[in-house]
Coordinates of C-alpha atoms in Angstrom, one line a residue:
M1 CA 100.0 185.4 128.3
C2 CA 101.8 188.2 126.4
F3 CA 102.3 185.8 123.4
E4 CA 98.5 185.2 123.2
L5 CA 97.8 188.9 123.0
V6 CA 100.4 189.4 120.3
T7 CA 99.0 186.6 118.1
V8 CA 95.4 187.8 118.5
H9 CA 96.4 191.4 117.5
F10 CA 98.4 190.0 114.5
F11 CA 95.4 188.1 113.1
D12 CA 93.2 191.2 113.4
L13 CA 95.5 193.1 111.1
R14 CA 95.1 190.7 108.2
T15 CA 91.9 192.4 107.1
I16 CA 91.5 195.9 105.9
L17 CA 88.6 198.2 105.1
V18 CA 88.6 199.5 101.5
K19 CA 86.4 202.0 99.6
L20 CA 84.8 200.8 96.4
V21 CA 83.7 203.3 93.8
S22 CA 81.2 202.9 91.0
Q23 CA 82.6 202.9 87.5
A24 CA 79.3 204.2 86.1
G25 CA 80.5 207.7 87.0
T26 CA 77.7 208.3 89.5
G27 CA 80.1 208.9 92.5
F28 CA 78.3 206.2 94.5
S29 CA 80.7 204.3 96.8
F30 CA 80.6 201.8 99.7
N31 CA 83.0 200.2 102.1
H32 CA 84.0 196.6 102.1
K33 CA 86.5 194.5 104.1
R34 CA 89.1 192.3 102.4
S35 CA 92.1 190.3 103.2
R36 CA 95.4 192.2 103.2
L37 CA 97.0 189.5 101.0
R38 CA 94.4 189.6 98.2
E39 CA 94.8 191.7 95.1
K40 CA 92.8 194.9 94.7
L41 CA 89.1 194.3 94.8
S42 CA 86.7 194.7 91.9
L43 CA 83.1 193.4 91.9
L44 CA 79.6 193.8 90.5
H45 CA 77.3 195.5 92.9
Y46 CA 74.0 197.4 92.8
D47 CA 74.2 201.1 92.1
P48 CA 71.0 202.8 93.3
I49 CA 71.6 205.9 91.2
V50 CA 71.4 204.1 87.9
N51 CA 69.3 201.1 89.2
K52 CA 71.7 198.5 87.8
K53 CA 74.5 196.3 88.8
V54 CA 77.7 198.0 87.8
L55 CA 81.5 197.4 88.3
F56 CA 83.0 198.8 91.5
V57 CA 86.7 199.0 91.9
E58 CA 88.8 199.6 95.0
Q59 CA 89.8 203.2 95.3
K60 CA 91.7 203.4 98.5
K61 CA 92.4 201.7 101.8
I62 CA 90.5 203.2 104.7
R63 CA 91.9 201.4 107.8
S64 CA 93.1 198.1 109.2
L65 CA 90.6 196.0 111.1

């Protein structure tokens, strides 16, 4: 029983919540979850301030999920 609780908790810690910030300089950001084992996240996402898809890069880790 205790072993099952430990493994479930371990698998939950493999994802983290990160903050992605717009590289257009608008200051717009959003949160996204990613695997702890992956490299830092960078992706194209819609920025409502400039009404375009722009590059967002990971700024910091918020918490473990």
